[in-house]
XYZ file of N, CA and C in Angstrom:
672
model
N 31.369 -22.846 -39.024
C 30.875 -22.617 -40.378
C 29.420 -22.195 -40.309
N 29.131 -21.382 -40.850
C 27.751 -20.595 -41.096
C 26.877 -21.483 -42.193
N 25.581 -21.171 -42.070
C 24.720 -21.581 -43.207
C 25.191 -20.617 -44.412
N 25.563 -19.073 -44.198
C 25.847 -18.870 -45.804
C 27.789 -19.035 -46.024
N 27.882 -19.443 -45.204
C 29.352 -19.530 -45.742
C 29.800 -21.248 -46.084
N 27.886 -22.036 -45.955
C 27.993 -23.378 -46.881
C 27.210 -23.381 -47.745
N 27.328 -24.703 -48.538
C 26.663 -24.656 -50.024
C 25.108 -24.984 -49.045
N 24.330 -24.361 -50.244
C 23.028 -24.497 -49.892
C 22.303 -25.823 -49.673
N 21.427 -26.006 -49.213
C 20.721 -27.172 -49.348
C 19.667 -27.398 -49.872
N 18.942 -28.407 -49.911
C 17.509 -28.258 -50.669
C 16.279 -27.946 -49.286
N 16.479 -27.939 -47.873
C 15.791 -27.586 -47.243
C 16.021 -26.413 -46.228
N 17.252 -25.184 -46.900
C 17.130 -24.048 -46.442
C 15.736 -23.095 -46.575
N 15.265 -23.303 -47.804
C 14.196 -22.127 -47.342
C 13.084 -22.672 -46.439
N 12.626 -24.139 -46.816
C 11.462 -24.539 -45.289
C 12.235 -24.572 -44.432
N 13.447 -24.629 -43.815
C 14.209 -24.013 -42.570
C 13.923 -22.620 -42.040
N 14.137 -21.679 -42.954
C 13.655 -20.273 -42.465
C 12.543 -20.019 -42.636
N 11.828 -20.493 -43.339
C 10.012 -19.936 -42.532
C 9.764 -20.330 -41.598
N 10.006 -21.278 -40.754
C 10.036 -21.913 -39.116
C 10.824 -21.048 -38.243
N 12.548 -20.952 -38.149
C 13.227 -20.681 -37.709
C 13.940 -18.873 -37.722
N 13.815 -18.582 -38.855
C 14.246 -17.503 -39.228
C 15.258 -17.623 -40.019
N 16.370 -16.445 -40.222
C 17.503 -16.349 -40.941
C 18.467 -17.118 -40.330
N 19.343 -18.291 -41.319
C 20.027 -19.607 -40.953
C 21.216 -19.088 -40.410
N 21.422 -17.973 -40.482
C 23.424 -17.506 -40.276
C 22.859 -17.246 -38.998
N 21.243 -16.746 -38.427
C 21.162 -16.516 -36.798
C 21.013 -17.752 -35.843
N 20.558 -18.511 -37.015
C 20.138 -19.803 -36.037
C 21.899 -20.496 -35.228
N 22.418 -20.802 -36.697
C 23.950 -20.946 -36.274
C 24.912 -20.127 -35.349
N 24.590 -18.829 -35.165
C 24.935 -18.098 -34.568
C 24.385 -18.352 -33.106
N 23.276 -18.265 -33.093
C 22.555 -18.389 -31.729
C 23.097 -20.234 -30.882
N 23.562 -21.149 -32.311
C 23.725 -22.586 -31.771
C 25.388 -22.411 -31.019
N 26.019 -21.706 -31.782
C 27.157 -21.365 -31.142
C 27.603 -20.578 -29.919
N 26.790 -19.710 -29.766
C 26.202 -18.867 -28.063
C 25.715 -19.784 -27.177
N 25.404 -21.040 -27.381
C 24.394 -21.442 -27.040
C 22.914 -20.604 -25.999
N 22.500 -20.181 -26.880
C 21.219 -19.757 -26.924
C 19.867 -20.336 -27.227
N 20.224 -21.686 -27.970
C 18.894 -22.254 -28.691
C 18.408 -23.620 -27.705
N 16.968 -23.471 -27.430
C 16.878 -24.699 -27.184
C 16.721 -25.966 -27.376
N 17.152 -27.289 -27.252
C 17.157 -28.267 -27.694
C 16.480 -28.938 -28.914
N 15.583 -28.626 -29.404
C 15.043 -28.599 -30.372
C 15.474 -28.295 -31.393
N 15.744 -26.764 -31.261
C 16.499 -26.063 -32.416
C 17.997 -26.191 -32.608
N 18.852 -26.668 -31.352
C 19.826 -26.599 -31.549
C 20.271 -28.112 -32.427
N 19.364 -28.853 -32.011
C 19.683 -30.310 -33.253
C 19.450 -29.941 -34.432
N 18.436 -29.438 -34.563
C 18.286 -28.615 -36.634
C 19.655 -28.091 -36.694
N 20.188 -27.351 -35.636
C 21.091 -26.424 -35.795
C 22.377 -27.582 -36.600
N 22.580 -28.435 -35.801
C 23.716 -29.305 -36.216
C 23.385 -30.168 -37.146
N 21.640 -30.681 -37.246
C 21.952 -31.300 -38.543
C 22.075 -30.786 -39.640
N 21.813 -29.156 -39.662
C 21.938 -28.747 -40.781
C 23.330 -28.443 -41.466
N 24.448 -28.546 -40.133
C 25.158 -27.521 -40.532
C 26.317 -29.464 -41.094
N 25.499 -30.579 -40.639
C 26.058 -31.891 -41.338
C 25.463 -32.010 -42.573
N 24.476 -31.401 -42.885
C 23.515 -31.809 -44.350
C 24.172 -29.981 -44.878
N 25.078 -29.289 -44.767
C 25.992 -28.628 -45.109
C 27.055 -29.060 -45.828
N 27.643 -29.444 -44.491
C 29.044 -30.651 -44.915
C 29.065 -31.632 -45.858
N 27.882 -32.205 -46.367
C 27.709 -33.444 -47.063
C 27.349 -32.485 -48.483
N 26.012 -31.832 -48.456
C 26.473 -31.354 -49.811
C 27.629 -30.583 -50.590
N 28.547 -30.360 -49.554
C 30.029 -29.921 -50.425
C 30.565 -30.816 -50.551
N 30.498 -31.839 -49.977
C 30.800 -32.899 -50.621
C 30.750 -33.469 -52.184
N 29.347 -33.542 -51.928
C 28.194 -33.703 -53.584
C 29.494 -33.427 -54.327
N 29.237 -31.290 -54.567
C 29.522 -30.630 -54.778
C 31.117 -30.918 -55.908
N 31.768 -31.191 -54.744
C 33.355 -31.583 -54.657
C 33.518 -32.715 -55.616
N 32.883 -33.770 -55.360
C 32.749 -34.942 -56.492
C 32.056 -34.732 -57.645
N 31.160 -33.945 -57.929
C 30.373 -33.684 -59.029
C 31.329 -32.570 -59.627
N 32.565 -31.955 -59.303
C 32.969 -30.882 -60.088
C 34.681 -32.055 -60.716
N 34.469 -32.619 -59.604
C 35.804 -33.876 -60.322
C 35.489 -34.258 -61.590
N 33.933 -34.449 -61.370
C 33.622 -35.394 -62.656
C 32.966 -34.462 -63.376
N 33.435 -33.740 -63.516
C 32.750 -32.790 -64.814
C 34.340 -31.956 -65.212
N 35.870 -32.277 -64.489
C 37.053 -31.526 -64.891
C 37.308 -32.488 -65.661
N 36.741 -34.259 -64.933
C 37.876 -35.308 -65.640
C 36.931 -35.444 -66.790
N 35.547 -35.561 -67.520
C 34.732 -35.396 -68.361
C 34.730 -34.688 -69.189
N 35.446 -33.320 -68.886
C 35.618 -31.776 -69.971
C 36.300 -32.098 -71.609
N 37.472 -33.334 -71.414
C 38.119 -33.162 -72.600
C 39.193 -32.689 -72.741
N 39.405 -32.147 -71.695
C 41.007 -32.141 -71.447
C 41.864 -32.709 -71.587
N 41.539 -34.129 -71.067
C 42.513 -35.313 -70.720
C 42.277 -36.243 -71.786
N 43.289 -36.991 -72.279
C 43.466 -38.264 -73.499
C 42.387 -39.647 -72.888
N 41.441 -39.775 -73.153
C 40.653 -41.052 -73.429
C 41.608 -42.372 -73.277
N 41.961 -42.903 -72.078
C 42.739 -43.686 -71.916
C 42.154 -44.650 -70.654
N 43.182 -45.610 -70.645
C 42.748 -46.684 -69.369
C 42.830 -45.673 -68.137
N 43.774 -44.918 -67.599
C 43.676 -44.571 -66.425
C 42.404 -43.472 -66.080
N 42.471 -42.622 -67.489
C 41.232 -41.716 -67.379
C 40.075 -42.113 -66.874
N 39.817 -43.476 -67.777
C 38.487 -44.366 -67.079
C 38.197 -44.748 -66.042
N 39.687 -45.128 -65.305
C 39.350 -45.703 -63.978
C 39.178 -44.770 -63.026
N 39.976 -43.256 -63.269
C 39.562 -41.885 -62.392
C 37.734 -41.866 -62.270
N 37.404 -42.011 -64.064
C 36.078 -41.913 -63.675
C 35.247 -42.322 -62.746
N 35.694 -43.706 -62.849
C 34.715 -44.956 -62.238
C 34.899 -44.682 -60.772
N 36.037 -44.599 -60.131
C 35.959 -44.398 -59.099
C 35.419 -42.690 -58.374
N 35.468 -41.643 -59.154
C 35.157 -40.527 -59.219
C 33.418 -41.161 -58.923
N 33.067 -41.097 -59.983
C 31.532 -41.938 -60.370
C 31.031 -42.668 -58.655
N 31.392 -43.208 -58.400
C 31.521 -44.519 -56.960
C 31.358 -43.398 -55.845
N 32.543 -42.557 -55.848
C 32.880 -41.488 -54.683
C 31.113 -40.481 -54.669
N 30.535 -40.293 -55.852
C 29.555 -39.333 -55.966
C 28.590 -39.713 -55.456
N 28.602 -41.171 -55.902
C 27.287 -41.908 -55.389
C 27.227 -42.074 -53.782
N 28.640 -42.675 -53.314
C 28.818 -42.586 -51.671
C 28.266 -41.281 -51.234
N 28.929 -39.967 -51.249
C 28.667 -38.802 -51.086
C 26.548 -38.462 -51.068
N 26.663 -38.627 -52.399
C 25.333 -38.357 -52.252
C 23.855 -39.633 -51.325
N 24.351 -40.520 -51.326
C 23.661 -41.269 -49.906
C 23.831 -41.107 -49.021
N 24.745 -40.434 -48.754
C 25.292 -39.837 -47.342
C 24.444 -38.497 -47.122
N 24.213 -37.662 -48.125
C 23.543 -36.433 -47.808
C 21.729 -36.772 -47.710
N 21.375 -37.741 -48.563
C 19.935 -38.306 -48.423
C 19.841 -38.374 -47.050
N 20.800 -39.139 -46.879
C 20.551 -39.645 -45.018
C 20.362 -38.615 -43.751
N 21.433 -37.687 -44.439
C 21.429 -36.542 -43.672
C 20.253 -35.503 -43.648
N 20.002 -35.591 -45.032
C 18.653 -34.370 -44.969
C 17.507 -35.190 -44.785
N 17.235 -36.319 -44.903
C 15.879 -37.166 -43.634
C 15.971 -36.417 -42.416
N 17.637 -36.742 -41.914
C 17.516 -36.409 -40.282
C 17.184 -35.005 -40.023
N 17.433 -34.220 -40.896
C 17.176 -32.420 -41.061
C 15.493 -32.378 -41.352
N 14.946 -33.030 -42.154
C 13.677 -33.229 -42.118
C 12.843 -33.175 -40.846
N 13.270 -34.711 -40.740
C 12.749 -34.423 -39.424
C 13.180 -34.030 -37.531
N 14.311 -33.411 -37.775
C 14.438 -32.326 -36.720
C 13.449 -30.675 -36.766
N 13.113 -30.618 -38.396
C 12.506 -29.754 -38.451
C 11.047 -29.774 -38.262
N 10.509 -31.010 -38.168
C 8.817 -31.330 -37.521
C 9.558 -31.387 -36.250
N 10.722 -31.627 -35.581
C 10.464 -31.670 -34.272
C 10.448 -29.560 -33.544
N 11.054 -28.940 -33.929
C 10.795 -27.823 -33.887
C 9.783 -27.362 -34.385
N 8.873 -27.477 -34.944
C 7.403 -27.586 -35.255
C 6.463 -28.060 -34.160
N 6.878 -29.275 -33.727
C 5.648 -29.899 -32.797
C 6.146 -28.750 -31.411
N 7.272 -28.233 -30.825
C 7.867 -27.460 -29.839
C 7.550 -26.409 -30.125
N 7.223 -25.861 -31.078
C 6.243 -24.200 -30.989
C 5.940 -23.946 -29.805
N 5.957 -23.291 -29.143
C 4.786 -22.739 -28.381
C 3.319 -22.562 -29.240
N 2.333 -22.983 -28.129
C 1.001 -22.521 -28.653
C 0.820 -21.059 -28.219
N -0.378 -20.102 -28.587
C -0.289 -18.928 -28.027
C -1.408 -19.502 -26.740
N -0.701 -18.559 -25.873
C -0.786 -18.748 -24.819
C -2.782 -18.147 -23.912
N -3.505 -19.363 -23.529
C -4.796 -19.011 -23.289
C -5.088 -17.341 -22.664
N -6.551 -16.792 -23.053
C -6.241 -15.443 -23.186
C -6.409 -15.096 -21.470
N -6.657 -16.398 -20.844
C -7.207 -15.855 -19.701
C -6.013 -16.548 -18.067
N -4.632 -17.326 -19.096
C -3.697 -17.289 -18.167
C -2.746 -15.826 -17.859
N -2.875 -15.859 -16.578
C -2.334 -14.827 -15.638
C -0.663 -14.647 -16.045
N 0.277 -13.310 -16.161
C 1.555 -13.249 -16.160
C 1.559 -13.068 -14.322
N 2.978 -13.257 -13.881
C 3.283 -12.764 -12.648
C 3.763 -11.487 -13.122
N 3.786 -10.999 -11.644
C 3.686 -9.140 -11.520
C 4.891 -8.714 -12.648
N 6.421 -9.418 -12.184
C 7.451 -9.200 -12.968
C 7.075 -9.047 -14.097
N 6.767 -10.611 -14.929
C 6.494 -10.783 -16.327
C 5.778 -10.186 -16.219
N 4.863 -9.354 -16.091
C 3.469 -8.186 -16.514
C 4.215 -6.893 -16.983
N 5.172 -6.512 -15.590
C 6.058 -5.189 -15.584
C 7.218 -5.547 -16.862
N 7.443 -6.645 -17.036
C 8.587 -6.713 -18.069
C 7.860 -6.493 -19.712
N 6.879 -6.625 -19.848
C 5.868 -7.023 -21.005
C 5.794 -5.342 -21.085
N 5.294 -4.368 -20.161
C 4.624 -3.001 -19.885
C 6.047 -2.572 -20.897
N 7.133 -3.137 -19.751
C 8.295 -1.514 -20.156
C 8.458 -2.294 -21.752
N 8.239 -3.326 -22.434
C 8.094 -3.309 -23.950
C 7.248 -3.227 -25.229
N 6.596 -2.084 -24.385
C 5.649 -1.933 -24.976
C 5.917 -0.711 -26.086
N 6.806 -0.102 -25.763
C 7.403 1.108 -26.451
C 8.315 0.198 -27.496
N 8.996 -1.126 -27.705
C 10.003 -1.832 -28.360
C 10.766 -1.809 -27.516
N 12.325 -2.714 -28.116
C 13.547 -3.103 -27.224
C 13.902 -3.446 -27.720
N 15.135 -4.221 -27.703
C 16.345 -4.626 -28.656
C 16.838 -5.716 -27.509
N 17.033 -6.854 -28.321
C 17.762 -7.825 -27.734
C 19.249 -7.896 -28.695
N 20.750 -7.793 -27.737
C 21.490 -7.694 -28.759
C 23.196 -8.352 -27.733
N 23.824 -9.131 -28.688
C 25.129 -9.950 -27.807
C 26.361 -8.808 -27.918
N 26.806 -8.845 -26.664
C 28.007 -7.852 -26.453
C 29.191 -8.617 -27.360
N 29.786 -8.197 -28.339
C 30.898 -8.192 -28.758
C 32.202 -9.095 -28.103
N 32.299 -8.521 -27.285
C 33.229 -9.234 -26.235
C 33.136 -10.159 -25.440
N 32.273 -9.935 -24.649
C 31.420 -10.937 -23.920
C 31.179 -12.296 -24.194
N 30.281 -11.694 -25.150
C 28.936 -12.365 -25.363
C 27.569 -12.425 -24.855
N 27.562 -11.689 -23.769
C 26.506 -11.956 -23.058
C 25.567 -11.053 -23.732
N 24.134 -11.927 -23.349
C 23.154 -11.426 -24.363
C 21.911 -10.786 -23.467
N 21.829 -9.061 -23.693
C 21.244 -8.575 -22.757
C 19.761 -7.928 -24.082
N 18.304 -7.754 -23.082
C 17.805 -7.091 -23.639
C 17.003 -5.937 -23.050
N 16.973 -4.782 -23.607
C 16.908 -3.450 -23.318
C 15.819 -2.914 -24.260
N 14.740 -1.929 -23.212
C 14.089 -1.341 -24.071
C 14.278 -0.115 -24.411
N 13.347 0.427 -25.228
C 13.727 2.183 -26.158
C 13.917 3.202 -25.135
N 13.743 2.393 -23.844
C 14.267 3.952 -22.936
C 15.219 3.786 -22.292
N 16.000 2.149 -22.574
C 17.532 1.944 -21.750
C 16.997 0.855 -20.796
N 16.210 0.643 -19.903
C 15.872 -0.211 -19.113
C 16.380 -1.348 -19.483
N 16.902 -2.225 -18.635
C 17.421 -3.668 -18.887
C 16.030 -4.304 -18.886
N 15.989 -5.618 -19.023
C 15.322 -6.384 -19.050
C 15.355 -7.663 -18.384
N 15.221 -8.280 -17.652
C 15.919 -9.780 -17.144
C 16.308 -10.786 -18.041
N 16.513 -11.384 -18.925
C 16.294 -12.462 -20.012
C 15.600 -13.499 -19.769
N 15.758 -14.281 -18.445
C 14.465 -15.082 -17.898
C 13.267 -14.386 -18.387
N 12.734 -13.456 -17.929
C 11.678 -12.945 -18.349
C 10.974 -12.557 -19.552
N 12.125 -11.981 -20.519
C 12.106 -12.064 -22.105
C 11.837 -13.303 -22.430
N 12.145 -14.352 -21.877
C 12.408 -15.396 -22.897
C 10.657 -16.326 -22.194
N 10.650 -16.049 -21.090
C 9.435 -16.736 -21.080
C 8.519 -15.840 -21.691
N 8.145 -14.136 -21.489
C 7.314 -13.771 -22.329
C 7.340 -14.207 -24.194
N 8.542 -14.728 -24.885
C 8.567 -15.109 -26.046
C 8.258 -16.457 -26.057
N 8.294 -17.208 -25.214
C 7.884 -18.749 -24.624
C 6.229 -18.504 -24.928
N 6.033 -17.595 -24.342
C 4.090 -17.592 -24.381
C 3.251 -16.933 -25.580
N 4.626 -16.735 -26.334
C 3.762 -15.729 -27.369
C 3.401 -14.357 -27.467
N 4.415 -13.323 -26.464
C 3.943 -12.170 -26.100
C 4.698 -11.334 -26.814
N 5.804 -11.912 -26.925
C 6.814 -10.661 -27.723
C 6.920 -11.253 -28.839
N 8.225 -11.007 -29.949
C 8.728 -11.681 -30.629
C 10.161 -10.182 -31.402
N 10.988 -10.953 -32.099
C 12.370 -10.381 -32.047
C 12.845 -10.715 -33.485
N 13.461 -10.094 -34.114
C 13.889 -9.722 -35.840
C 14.917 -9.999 -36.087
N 14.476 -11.836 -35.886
C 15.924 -13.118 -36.113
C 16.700 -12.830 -37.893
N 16.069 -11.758 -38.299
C 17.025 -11.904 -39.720
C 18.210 -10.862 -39.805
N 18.162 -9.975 -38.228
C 19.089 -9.366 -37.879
C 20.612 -10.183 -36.805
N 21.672 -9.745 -37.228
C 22.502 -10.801 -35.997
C 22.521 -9.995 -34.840
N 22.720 -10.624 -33.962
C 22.213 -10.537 -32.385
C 23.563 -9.538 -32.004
N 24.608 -9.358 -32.908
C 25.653 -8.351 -32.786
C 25.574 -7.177 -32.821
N 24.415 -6.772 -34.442
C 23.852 -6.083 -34.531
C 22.558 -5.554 -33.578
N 22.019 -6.436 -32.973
C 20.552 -5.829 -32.172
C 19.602 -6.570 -33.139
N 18.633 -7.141 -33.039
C 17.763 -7.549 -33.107
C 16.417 -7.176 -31.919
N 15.727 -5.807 -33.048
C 14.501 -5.467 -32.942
C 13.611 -6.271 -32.310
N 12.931 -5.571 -30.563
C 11.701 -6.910 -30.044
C 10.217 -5.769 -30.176
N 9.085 -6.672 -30.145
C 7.968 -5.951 -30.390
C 7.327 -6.974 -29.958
N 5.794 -6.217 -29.325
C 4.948 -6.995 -28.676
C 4.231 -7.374 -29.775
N 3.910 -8.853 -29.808
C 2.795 -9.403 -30.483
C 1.276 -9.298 -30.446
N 0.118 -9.624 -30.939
C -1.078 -8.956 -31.330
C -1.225 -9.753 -29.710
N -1.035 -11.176 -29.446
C -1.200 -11.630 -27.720
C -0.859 -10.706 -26.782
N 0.623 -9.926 -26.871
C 1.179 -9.189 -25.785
C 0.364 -8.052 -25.328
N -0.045 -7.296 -27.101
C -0.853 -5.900 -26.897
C -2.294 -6.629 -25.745
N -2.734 -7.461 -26.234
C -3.960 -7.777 -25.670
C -3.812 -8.097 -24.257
N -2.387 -8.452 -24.051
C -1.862 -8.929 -22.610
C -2.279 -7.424 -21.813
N -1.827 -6.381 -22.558
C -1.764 -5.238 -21.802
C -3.525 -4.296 -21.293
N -4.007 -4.631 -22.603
C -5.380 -4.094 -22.293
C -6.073 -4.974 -21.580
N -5.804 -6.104 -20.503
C -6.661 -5.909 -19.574
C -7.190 -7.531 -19.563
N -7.153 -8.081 -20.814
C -7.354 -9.296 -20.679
C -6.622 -10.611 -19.604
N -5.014 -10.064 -20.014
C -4.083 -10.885 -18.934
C -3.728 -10.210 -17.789
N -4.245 -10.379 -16.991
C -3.337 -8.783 -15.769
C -3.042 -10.015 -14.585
N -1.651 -9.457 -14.112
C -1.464 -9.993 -12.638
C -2.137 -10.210 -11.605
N -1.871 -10.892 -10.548
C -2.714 -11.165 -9.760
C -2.944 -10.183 -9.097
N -4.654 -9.677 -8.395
C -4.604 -9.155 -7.953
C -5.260 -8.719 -6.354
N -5.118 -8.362 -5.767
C -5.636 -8.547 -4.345
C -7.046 -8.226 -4.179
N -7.998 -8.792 -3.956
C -9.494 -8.560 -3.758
C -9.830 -7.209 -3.414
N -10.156 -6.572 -3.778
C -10.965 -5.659 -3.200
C -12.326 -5.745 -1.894
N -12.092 -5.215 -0.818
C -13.051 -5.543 -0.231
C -14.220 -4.314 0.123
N -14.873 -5.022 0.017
C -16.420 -4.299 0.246
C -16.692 -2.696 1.337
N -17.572 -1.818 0.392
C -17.260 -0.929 1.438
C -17.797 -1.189 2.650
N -17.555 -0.684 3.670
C -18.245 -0.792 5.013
C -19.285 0.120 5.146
N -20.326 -0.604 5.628
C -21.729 0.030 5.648
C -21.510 1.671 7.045
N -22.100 2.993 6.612
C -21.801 3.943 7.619
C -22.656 3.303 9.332
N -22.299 4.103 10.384
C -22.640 3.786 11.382
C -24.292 4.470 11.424
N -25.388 3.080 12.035
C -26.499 3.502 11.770
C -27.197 3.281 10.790
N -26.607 2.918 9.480
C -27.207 2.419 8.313
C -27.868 1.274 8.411
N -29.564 1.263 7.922
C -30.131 0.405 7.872
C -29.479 -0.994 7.416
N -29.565 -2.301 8.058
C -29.211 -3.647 7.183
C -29.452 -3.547 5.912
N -28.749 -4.641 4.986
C -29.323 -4.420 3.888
C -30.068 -6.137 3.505
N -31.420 -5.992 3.309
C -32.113 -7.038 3.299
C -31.671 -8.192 2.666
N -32.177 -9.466 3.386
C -31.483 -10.368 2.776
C -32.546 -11.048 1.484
N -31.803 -11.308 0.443
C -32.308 -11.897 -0.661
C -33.237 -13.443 -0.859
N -34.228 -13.130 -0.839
C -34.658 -14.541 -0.661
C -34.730 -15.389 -2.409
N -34.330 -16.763 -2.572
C -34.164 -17.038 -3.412
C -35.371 -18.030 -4.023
């Protein structure tokens, strides 16, 4: 079951300003793609789902057996009462549930990545993987498969280890309100561009000093 193919909740939209679009998150929990963090939002949401159709379900009982339809009688009453009872169960059940959705969602909060210091080093790979996305790429799940490959605007594969730690550090980022069936758009972030001009660069081998020509005077030593 999808987030839009359940009744809404009261903490879908602070869900997607964190996470993105809820039908990807579910999507991605079912690939398993998400990490631990997200994949518990993933399930409590999709229980603080379940519970408000619940609500839902009991609150529409008691508004068919309430309408006037039915003769004002002993049994009518007791439908109520217990109708009434069932709503109240239901709805403590979803309180409980959207606490725990609450706070799964500070716990994907405190798991952000920070952006990443301007003066930690990528390895050569992650440098070369960051370069060839610099033009864009598409991260997108094969149909059949499933397997989830990402490719940039000139075809080049990508490793996904490597995608995923450059999105780990803050370098890329990817257009979760698209499904991953479809392709979901990657682009370097304002960190990545800066990764490229020079601030983050791979390691690199010293340069060593030219060698003085044959015959060339010493060169004096500095007294301090």
């Amino acid at each position: 079951m999808t987030a839009r193919e359940s009744p809404a909740t009261a903490l879908d939209a602070a869900i997607e300003r964190v996470v993105g679009d809820l039908t990807v998150l579910h999507h991605d929990h079912l690939s398993g793609l998400l990490p631990p963090e997200r994949a518990a939002l993933a399930a409590a949401h999709r229980d603080l789902a379940t519970a408000e159709g619940a609500v839902a379900y009991h609150r529409n009982a008691l508004m068919r057996l309430s309408s006037g339809s039915y003769p004002v009688d002993a049994p009518l009453l007791d439908r109520l009462r217990r109708t009434v009872h069932d709503l109240a169960q239901a709805t403590a059940a979803r309180d409980r549930l959207q606490e725990g959705v609450a706070a799964a969602l500070e716990e994907v909060k405190a798991a952000a990545p920070a952006a990443a210091p301007a003066d930690e080093e990528l390895t050569p790979r992650d440098f070369a993987a960051l370069l060839s996305l610099a033009g864009g790429g598409t991260m997108r799940e094969h149909l059949l498969t499933h397997r989830v490959s990402v490719r940039t605007v000139q075809g080049r594969l990508i490793e996904l280890p490597a995608f995923q730690r450059l999105e780990a550090q803050g370098l890329v980022t990817r257009d979760t309100s698209r499904a991953l069936t479809v392709g979901q758009p990657v682009t370097l972030t304002d960190t990545g561009r800066t990764a490229l001009l020079g601030t983050r660069r791979p390691p690199a081998m010293a340069t060593p000093a030219p060698a003085r020509p044959a015959g060339a005077w010493p060169t004096p030593a500095r007294h301090h």
